[in-house]
XYZ file of C-alpha atoms in Angstrom:
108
model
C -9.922 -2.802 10.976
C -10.815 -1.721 7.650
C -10.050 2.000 6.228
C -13.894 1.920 6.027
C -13.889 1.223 9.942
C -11.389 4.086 10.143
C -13.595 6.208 8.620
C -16.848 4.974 10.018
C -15.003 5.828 13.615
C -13.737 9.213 12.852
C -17.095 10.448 11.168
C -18.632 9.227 14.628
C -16.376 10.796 16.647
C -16.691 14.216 14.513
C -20.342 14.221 14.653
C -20.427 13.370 18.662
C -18.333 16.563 18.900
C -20.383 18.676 16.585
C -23.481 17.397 18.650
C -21.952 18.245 21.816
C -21.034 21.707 20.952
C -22.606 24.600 20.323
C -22.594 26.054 16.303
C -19.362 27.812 17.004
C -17.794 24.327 17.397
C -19.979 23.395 14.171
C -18.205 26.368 12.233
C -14.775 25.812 13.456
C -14.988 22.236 11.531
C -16.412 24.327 8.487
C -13.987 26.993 8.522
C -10.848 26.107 10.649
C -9.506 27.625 13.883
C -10.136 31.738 14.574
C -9.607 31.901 18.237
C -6.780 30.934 20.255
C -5.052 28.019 19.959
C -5.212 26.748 23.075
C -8.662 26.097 24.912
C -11.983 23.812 25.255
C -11.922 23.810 21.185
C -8.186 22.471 20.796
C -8.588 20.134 23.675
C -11.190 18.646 21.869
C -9.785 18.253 18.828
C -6.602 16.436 20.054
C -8.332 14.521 22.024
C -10.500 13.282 18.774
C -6.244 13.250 17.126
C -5.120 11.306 19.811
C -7.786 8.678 19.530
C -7.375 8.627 15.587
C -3.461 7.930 16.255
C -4.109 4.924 18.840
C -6.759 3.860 16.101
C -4.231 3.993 13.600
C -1.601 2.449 15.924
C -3.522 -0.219 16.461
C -4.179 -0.838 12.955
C -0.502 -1.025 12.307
C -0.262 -3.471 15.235
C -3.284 -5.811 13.572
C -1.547 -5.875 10.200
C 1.751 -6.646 11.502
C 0.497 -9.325 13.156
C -1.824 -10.815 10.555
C 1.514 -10.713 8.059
C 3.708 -12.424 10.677
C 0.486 -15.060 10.986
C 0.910 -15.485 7.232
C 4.670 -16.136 7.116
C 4.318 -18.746 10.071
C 1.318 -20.282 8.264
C 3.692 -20.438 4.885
C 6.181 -21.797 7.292
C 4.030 -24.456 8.836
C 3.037 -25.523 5.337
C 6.250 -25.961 3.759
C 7.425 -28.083 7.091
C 4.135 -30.295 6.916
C 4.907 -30.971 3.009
C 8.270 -31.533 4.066
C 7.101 -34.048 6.470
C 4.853 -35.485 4.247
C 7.602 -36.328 1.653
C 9.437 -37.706 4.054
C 7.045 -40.144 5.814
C 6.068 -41.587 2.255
C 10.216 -42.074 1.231
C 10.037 -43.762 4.940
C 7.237 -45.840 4.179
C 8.958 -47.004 0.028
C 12.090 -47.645 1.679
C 10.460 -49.777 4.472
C 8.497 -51.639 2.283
C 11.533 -52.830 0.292
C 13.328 -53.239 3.389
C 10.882 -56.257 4.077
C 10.301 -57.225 1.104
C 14.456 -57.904 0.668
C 14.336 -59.262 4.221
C 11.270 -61.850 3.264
C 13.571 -63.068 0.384
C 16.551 -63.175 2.297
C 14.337 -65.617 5.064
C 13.031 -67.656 2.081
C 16.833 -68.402 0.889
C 18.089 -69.204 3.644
């Protein structure tokens, strides 16, 4: 996810709340907490925090695992050009191999 997926999610969640509620909710976002701090409005709010940290925890997870993806990939390349190189020194040498073995059949 993007920080412009972040975002996009947050906003959404936000405005399902505001929607939800009635203005007092609507104020609270527009002028912070003036009640209690425990109740339906805190509830609600880390709820909305608790999804934000699994979305953010999950974003963390993503981009861990795209870097680790990268490094194999890097990994995988190096090994295939290793491979390469080897397969054409394989194929020089075997060529001269016959060729010295043709010229060893011819003198003999």
């Amino acid at each position: 996810l993007t920080d412009g997926a972040v975002w996009g999610v947050f906003l959404c969640l936000q405005r399902n709340l505001l929607e939800e509620d009635s203005d007092e909710e609507e104020d609270f976002f527009l002028r912070g907490p003036s009640g209690p701090r425990f109740g339906p409005r805190n509830d609600k709010i880390r709820h909305v925090q608790n999804q934000v940290d699994e979305v953010i925890d999950v974003m963390q997870e993503n981009i861990t695992k795209v870097i680790e993806r990268g490094e194999r990939l890097d990994d995988l390349q190096d090994k295939s050009e290793s491979l390469s190189d080897n397969a054409t020194a394989f194929s020089n040498r075997a060529k001269q191999l016959r060729r010295q073995m043709w010229w060893r059949g011819c003198k003999v």
